[in-house]
Short mmCIF file of C-alpha atoms in Angstrom, two decimals:
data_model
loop_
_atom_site.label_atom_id
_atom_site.label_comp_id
_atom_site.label_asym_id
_atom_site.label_seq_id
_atom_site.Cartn_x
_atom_site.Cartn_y
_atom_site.Cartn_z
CA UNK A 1190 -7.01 29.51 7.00
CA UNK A 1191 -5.41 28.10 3.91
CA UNK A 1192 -6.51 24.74 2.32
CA UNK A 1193 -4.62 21.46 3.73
CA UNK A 1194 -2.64 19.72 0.35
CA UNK A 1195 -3.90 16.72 -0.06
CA UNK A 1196 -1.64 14.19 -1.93
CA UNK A 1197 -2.96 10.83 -2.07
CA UNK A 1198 -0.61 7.88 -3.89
CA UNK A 1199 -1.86 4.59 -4.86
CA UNK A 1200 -0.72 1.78 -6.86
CA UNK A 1201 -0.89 -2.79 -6.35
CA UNK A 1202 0.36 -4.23 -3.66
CA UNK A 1203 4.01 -3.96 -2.93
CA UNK A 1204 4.73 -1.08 -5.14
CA UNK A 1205 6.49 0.89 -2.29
CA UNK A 1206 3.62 3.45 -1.14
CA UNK A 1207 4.92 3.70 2.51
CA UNK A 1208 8.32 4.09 1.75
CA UNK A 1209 7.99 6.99 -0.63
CA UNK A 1210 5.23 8.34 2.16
CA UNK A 1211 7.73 7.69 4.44
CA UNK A 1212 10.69 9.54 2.28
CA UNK A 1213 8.19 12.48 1.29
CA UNK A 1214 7.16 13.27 4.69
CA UNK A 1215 10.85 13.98 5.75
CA UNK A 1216 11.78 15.70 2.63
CA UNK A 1217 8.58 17.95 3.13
CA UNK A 1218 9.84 18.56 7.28
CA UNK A 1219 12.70 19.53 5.84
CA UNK A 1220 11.31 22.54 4.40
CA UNK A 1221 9.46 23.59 7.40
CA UNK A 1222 6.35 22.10 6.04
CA UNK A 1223 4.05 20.01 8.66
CA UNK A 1224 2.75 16.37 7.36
CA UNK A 1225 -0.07 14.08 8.46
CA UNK A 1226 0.00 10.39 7.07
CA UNK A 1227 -3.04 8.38 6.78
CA UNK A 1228 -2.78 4.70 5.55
CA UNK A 1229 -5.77 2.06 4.78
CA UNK A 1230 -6.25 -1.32 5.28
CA UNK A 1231 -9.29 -3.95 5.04
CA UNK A 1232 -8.68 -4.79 8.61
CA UNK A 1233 -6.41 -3.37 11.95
CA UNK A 1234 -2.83 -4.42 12.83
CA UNK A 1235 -1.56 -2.82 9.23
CA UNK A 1236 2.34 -2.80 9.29
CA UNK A 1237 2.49 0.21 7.40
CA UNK A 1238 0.59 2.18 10.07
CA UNK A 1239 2.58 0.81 12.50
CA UNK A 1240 6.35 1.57 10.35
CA UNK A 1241 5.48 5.26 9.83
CA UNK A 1242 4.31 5.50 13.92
CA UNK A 1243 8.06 3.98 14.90
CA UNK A 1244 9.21 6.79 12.27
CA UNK A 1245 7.55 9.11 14.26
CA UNK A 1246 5.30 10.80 11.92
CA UNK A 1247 1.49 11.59 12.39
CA UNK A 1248 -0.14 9.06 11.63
CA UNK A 1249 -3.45 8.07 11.47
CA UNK A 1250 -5.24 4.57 9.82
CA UNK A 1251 -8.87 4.12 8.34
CA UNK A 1252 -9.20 0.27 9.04
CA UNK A 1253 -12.27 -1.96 7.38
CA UNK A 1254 -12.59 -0.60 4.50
CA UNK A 1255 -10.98 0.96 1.30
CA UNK A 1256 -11.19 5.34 1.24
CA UNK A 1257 -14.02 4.87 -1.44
CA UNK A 1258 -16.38 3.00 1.04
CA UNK A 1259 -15.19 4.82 3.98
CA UNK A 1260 -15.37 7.79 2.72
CA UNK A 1261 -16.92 9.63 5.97
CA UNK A 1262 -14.58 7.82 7.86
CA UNK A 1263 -11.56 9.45 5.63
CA UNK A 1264 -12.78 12.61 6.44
CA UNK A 1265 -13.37 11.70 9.91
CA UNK A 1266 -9.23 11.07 10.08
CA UNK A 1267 -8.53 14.17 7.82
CA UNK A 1268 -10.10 16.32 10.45
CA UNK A 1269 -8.85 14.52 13.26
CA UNK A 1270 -5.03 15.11 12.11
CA UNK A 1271 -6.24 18.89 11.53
CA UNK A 1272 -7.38 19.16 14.74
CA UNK A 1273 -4.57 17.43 16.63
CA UNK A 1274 -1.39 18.48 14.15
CA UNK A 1275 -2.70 21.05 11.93
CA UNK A 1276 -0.66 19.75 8.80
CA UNK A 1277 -0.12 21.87 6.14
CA UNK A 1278 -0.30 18.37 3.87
CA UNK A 1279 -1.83 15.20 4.16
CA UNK A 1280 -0.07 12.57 2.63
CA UNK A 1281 -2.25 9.08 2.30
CA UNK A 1282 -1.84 5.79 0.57
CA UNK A 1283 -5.23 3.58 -0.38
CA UNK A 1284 -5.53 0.02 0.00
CA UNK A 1285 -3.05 -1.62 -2.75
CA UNK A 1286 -5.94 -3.51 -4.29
CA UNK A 1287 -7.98 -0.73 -5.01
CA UNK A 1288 -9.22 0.97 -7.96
CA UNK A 1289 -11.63 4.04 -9.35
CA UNK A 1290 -10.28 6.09 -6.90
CA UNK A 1291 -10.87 9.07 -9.35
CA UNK A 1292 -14.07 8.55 -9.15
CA UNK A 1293 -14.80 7.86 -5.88
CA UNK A 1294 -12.39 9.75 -3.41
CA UNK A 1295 -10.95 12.31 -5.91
CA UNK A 1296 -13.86 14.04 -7.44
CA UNK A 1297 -15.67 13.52 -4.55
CA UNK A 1298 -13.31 15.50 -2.46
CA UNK A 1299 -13.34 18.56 -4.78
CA UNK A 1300 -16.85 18.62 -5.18
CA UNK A 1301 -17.72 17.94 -1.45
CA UNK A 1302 -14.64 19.98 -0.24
CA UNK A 1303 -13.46 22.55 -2.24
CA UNK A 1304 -12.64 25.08 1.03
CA UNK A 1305 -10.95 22.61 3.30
CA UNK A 1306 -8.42 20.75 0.52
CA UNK A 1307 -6.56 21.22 -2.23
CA UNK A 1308 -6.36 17.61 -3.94
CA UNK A 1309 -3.14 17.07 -5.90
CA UNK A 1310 -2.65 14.85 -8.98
CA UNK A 1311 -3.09 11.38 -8.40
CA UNK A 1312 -0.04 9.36 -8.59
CA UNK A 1313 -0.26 5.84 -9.31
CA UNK A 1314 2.74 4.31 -7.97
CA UNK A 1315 4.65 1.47 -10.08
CA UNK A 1316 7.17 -1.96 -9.30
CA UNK A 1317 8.57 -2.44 -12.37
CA UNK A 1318 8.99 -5.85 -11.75
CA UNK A 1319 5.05 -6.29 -11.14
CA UNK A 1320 4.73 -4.12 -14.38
CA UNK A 1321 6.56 -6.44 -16.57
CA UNK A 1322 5.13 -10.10 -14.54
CA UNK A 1323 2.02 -8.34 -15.61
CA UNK A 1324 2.82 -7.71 -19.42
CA UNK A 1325 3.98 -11.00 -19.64
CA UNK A 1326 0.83 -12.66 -17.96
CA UNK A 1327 -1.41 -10.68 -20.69
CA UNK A 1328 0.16 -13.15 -23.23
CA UNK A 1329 0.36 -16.61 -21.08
CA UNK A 1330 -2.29 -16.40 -18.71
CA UNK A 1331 -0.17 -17.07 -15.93
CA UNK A 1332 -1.66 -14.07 -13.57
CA UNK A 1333 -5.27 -14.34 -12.47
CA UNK A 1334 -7.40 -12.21 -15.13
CA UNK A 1335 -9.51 -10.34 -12.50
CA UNK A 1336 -6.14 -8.98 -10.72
CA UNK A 1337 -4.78 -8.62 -13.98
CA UNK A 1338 -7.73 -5.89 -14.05
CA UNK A 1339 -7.05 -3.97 -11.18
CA UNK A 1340 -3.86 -3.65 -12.24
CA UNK A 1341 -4.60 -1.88 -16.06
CA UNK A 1342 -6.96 -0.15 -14.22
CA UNK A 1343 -5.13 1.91 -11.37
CA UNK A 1344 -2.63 2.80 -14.42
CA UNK A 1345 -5.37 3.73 -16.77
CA UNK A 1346 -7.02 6.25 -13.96
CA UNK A 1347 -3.58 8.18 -12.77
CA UNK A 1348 -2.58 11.70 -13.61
CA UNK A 1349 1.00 10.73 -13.10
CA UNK A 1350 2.28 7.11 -13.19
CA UNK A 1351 5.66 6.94 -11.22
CA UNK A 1352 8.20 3.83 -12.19
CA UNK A 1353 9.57 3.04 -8.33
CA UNK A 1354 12.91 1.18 -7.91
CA UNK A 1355 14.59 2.74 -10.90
CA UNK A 1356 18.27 2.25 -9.07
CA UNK A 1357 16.93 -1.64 -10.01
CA UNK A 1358 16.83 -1.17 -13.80
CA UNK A 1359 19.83 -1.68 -16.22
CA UNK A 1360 21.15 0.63 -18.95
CA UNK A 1361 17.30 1.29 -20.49
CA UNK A 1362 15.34 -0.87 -18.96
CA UNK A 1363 13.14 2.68 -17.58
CA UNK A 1364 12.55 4.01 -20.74
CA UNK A 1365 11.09 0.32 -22.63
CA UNK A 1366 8.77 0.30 -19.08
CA UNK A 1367 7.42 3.93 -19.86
CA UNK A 1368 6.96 3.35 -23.29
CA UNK A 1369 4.33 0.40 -22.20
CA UNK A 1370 2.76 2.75 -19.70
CA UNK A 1371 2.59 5.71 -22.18
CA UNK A 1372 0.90 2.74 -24.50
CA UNK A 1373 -1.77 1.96 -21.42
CA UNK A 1374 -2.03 5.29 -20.39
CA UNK A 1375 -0.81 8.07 -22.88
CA UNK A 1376 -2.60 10.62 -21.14
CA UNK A 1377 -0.30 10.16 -17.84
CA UNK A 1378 3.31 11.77 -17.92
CA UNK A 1379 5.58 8.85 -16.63
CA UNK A 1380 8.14 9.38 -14.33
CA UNK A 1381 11.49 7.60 -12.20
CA UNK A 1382 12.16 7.69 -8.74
CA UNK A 1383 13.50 4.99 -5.70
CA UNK A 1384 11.53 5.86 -2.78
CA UNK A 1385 14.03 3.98 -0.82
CA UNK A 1386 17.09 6.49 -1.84
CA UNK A 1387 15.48 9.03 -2.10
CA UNK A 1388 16.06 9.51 -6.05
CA UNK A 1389 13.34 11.66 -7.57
CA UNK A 1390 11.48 12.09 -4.93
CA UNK A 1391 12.11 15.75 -4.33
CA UNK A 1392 11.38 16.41 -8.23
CA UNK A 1393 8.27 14.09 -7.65
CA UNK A 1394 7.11 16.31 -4.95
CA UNK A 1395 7.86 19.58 -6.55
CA UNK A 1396 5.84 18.44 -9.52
CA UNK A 1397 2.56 17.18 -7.14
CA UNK A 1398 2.69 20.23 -5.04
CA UNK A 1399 2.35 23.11 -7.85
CA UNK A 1400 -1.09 21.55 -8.95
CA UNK A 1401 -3.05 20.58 -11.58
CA UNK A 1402 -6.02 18.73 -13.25
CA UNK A 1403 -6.71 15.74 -10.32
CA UNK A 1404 -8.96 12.95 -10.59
CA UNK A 1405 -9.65 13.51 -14.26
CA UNK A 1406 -8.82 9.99 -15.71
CA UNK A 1407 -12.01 8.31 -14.53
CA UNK A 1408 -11.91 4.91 -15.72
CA UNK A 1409 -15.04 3.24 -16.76
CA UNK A 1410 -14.71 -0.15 -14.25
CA UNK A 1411 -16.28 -3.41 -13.94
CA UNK A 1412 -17.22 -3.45 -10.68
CA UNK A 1413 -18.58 -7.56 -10.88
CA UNK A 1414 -14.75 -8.12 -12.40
CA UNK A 1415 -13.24 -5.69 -10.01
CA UNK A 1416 -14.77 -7.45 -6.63
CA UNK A 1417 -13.49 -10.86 -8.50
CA UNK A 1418 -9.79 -9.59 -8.48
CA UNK A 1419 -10.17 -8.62 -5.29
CA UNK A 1420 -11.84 -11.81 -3.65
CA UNK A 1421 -9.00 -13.83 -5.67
CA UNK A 1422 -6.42 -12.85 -2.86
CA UNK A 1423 -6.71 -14.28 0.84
CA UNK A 1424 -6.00 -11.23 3.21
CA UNK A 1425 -4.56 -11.61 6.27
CA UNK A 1426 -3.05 -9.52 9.28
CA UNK A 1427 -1.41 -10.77 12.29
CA UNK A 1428 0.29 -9.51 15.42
CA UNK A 1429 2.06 -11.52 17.72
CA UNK A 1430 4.65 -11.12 20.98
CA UNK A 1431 7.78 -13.33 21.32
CA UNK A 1432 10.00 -14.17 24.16
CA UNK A 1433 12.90 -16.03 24.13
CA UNK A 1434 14.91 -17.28 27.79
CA UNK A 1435 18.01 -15.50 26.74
CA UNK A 1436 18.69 -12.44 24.07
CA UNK A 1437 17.84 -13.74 20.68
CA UNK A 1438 18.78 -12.47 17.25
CA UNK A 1439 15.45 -11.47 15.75
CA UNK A 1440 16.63 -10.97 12.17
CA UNK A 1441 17.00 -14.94 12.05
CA UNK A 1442 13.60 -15.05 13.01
CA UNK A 1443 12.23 -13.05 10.40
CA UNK A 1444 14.22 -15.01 7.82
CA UNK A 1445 13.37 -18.35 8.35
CA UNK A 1446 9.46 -17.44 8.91
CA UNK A 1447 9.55 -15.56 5.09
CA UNK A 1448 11.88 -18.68 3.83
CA UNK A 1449 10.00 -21.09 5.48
CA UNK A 1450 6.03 -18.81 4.40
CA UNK A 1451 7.63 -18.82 0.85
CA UNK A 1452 8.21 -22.40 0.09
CA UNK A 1453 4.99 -23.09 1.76
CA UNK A 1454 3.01 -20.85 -0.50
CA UNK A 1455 4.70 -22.21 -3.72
CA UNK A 1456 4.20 -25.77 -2.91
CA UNK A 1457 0.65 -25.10 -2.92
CA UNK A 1458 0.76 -22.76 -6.27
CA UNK A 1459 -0.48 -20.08 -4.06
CA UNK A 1460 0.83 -16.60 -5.66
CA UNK A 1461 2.29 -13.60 -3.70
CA UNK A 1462 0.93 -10.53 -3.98
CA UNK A 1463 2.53 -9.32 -0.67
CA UNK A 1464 4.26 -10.42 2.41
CA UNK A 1465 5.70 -8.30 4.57
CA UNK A 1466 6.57 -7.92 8.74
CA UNK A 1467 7.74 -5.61 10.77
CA UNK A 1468 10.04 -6.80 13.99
CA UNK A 1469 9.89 -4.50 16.70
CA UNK A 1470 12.71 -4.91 19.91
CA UNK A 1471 14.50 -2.56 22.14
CA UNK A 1472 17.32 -3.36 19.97
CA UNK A 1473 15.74 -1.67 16.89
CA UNK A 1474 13.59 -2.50 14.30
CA UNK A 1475 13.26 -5.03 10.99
CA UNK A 1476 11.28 -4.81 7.74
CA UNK A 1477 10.94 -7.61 5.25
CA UNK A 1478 8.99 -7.40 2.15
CA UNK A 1479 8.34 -9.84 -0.40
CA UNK A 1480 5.92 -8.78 -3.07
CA UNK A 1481 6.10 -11.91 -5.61
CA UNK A 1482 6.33 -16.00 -5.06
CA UNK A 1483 9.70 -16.02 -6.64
CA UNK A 1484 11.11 -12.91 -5.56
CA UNK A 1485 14.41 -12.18 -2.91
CA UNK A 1486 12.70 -10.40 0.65
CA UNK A 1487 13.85 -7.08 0.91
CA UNK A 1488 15.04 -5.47 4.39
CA UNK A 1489 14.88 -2.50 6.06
CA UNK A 1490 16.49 -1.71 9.07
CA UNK A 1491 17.85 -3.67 11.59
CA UNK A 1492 17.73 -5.18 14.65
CA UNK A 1493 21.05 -4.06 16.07
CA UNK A 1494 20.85 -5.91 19.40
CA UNK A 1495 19.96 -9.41 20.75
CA UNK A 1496 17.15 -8.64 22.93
CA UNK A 1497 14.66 -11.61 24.92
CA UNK A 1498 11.48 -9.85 23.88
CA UNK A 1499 10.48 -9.08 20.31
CA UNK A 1500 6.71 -7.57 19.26
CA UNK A 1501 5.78 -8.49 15.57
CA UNK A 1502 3.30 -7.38 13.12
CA UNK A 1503 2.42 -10.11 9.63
CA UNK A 1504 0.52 -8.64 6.49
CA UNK A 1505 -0.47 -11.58 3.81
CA UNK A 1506 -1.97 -11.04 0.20
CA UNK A 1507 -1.85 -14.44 -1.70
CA UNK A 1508 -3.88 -15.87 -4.17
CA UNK A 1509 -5.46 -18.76 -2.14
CA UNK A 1510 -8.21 -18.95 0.39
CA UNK A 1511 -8.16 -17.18 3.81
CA UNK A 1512 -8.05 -20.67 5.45
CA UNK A 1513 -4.88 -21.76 4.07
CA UNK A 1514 -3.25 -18.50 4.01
CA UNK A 1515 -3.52 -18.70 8.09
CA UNK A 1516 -2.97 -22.08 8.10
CA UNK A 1517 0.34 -21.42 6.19
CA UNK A 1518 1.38 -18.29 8.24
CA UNK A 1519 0.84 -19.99 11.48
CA UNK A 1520 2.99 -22.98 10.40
CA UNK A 1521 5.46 -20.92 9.24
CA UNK A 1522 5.77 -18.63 12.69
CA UNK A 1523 5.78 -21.55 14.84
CA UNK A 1524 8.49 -23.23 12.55
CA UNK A 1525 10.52 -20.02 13.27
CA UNK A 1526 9.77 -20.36 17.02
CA UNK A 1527 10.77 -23.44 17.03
CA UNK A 1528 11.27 -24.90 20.86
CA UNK A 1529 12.93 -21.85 22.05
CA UNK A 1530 10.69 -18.92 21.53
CA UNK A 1531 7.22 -17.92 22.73
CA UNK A 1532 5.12 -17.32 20.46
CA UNK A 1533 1.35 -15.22 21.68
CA UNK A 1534 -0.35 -14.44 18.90
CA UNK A 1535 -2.34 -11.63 19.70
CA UNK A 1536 -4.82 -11.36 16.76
CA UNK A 1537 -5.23 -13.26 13.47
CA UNK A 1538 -7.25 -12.26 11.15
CA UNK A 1539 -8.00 -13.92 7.56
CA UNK A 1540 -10.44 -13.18 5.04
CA UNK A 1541 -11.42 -12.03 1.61
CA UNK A 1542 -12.41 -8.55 1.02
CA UNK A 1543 -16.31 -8.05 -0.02
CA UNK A 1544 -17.48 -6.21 -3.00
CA UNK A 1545 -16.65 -2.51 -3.05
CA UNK A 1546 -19.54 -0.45 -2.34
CA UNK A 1547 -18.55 3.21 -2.46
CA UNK A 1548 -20.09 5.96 -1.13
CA UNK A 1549 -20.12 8.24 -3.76
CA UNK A 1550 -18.80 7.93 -7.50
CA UNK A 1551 -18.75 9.90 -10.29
CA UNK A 1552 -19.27 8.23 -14.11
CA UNK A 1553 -16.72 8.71 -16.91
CA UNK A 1554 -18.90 12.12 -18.30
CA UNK A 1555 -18.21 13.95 -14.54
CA UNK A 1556 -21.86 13.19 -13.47
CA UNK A 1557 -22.53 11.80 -10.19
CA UNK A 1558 -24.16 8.37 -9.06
CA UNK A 1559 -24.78 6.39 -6.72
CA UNK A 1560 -22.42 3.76 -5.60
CA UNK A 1561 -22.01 0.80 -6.93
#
């Protein structure tokens, strides 16, 4: 039995890892190929999971904890979408704060796998909006330094950075942002695509499936500065039912919770890192991202038909504390609710991720240790 393809895409928060997931798997059906999708999150109720099920792709989630400290867990799913789908490639997206993933999911899996997958180059997905807030915070300060880190890092570590959103970008705007990524990472071809129109990502694919060195770029991390970027953001994950006496147009919903999170956030200085939901009715279904504090939401989808119940999923990552990100969020849905809707929030969960202890992880000369 040949090797399953592993392809495994990461990048910060709100670079667009689902959607070119989401993109890849159908241009991949398309050739008669069959995909399994596994996403990651520090806790359940993740609305990516939940998009690519309502796509309806295999999908499968490793919950409470990044690949690199649930390692046996990520094999755990791997087999399970074997078993149950028998994929000839996995696609799977790590948690968007998350770094060293050369070290400790890449090399790992070649040396502890070598019969069951065939790991592809690691892409390191890009916004190049983040990209440049980030450049421009290395000379005013304005971005927290240990995020800042995280950041460098995922770029420094990938075999192939990808620039997402190039339909965005004026008349050379894509070639002055992979001239700054060749500067951070010259080792890493840079490439365009927009996951959301599909541009590049067939090329993308093409290149990832033929093969090559994986994992290679281990970067030589902090972990104490590391854990600090990551404890700087409050996490949180909601999901919640609403009901409404007669048919209700959910879209307005959505938009006056993320207007109404938004303003919130920035009155308190509290930076966006992510905010997204996903609406779910019998009239269709809504997606609104929002992946800085002075950013436009983008939307996905739509909900085509007034409909009196509505089931909704919330993912948070701000810089602030977990107590006034759900503070914040709550406010926000029940200002959206207003008198008219029920709102039963079903779970709410808000915390700070711990320190990243990974299972296994390999130092910058290819030698193993143990984790950190």
């Amino acid at each position: 039995m040949p090797n399953v393809k592993l392809i495994l895409v990461g990048g910060f928060l709100g670079a667009g890892k689902t959607t070119l997931l989401s993109r890849a798997a159908e241009v991949l059906a398309r050739r008669g190929l069959r995909v399994g999708l596994i996403t990651n999150d520090q806790a359940a109720h993740l609305v990516d999971t939940e998009l690519l099920r309502q796509s309806g792709q295999a999908v499968q989630e490793v919950a409470g904890a990044c690949f690199c400290c649930a390692f046996n867990k990520l094999l755990y799913v791997c087999d399970n979408l074997i078993a149950s789908h028998h994929p000839d490639v996995i696609l799977g997206e790590p948690v968007g704060s998350c770094t060293d993933l050369a070290a400790t999911v890449i090399a790992p899996l070649k040396r502890l796998c070598p019969d069951r997958f065939d790991v592809a180059p690691y892409s390191v997905l890009v916004d190049p909006d983040k990209l440049m807030e980030t450049l421009a915070a290395l000379q005013t300060g304005d971005l927290a330094a240990a995020i800042r880190y995280i950041y460098q890092k995922q770029i420094e570590e990938a075999d192939l950075v990808v620039v997402n959103k190039v339909d965005s970008l004026g008349a050379g705007k894509f070639e002055k942002i992979a001239g700054a990524l060749s500067r951070q990472a010259p080792h890493a071809p840079v490439v365009g695509m927009s996951a959301r129109s599909g541009e590049g990502v067939e090329a993308w694919l093409d290149r990832v499936l033929a093969g090559g060195p994986a994992g290679t770029h281990i970067a030589d991390v902090d972990y104490d500065t590391y854990a600090a970027g990551e404890a700087a953001l409050g996490w949180l994950n909601a999901a919640a039912d609403l009901a409404a006496p007669e048919p209700t147009d959910w879209k307005l919903f959505a938009s006056t919770f993320m207007a109404a999170a938004q303003t919130a956030l920035a009155g308190l200085g509290a930076d966006i890192a992510h905010l997204k939901i996903l609406l779910i009715s019998e009239g269709g279904r809504l997606l609104m991202n929002l992946t800085s504090s002075a950013g436009v939401p983008s939307v996905q989808g739509g909900l085509l038909t007034p409909t009196r119940r509505a089931a909704l999923v919330v993912n948070a990552r701000v810089r602030t504390s977990p107590e006034q990100l759900q503070s914040t969020v709550e406010s926000a849905l029940r200002r959206a609710a207003g008198a008219s809707i029920t709102l039963n929030l079903a779970e709410l969960t808000s915390f700070r991720p711990g320190r990243p202890e990974p299972l296994h992880r390999y130092d910058p000369s290819g030698q193993p240790r143990a984790g950190r």
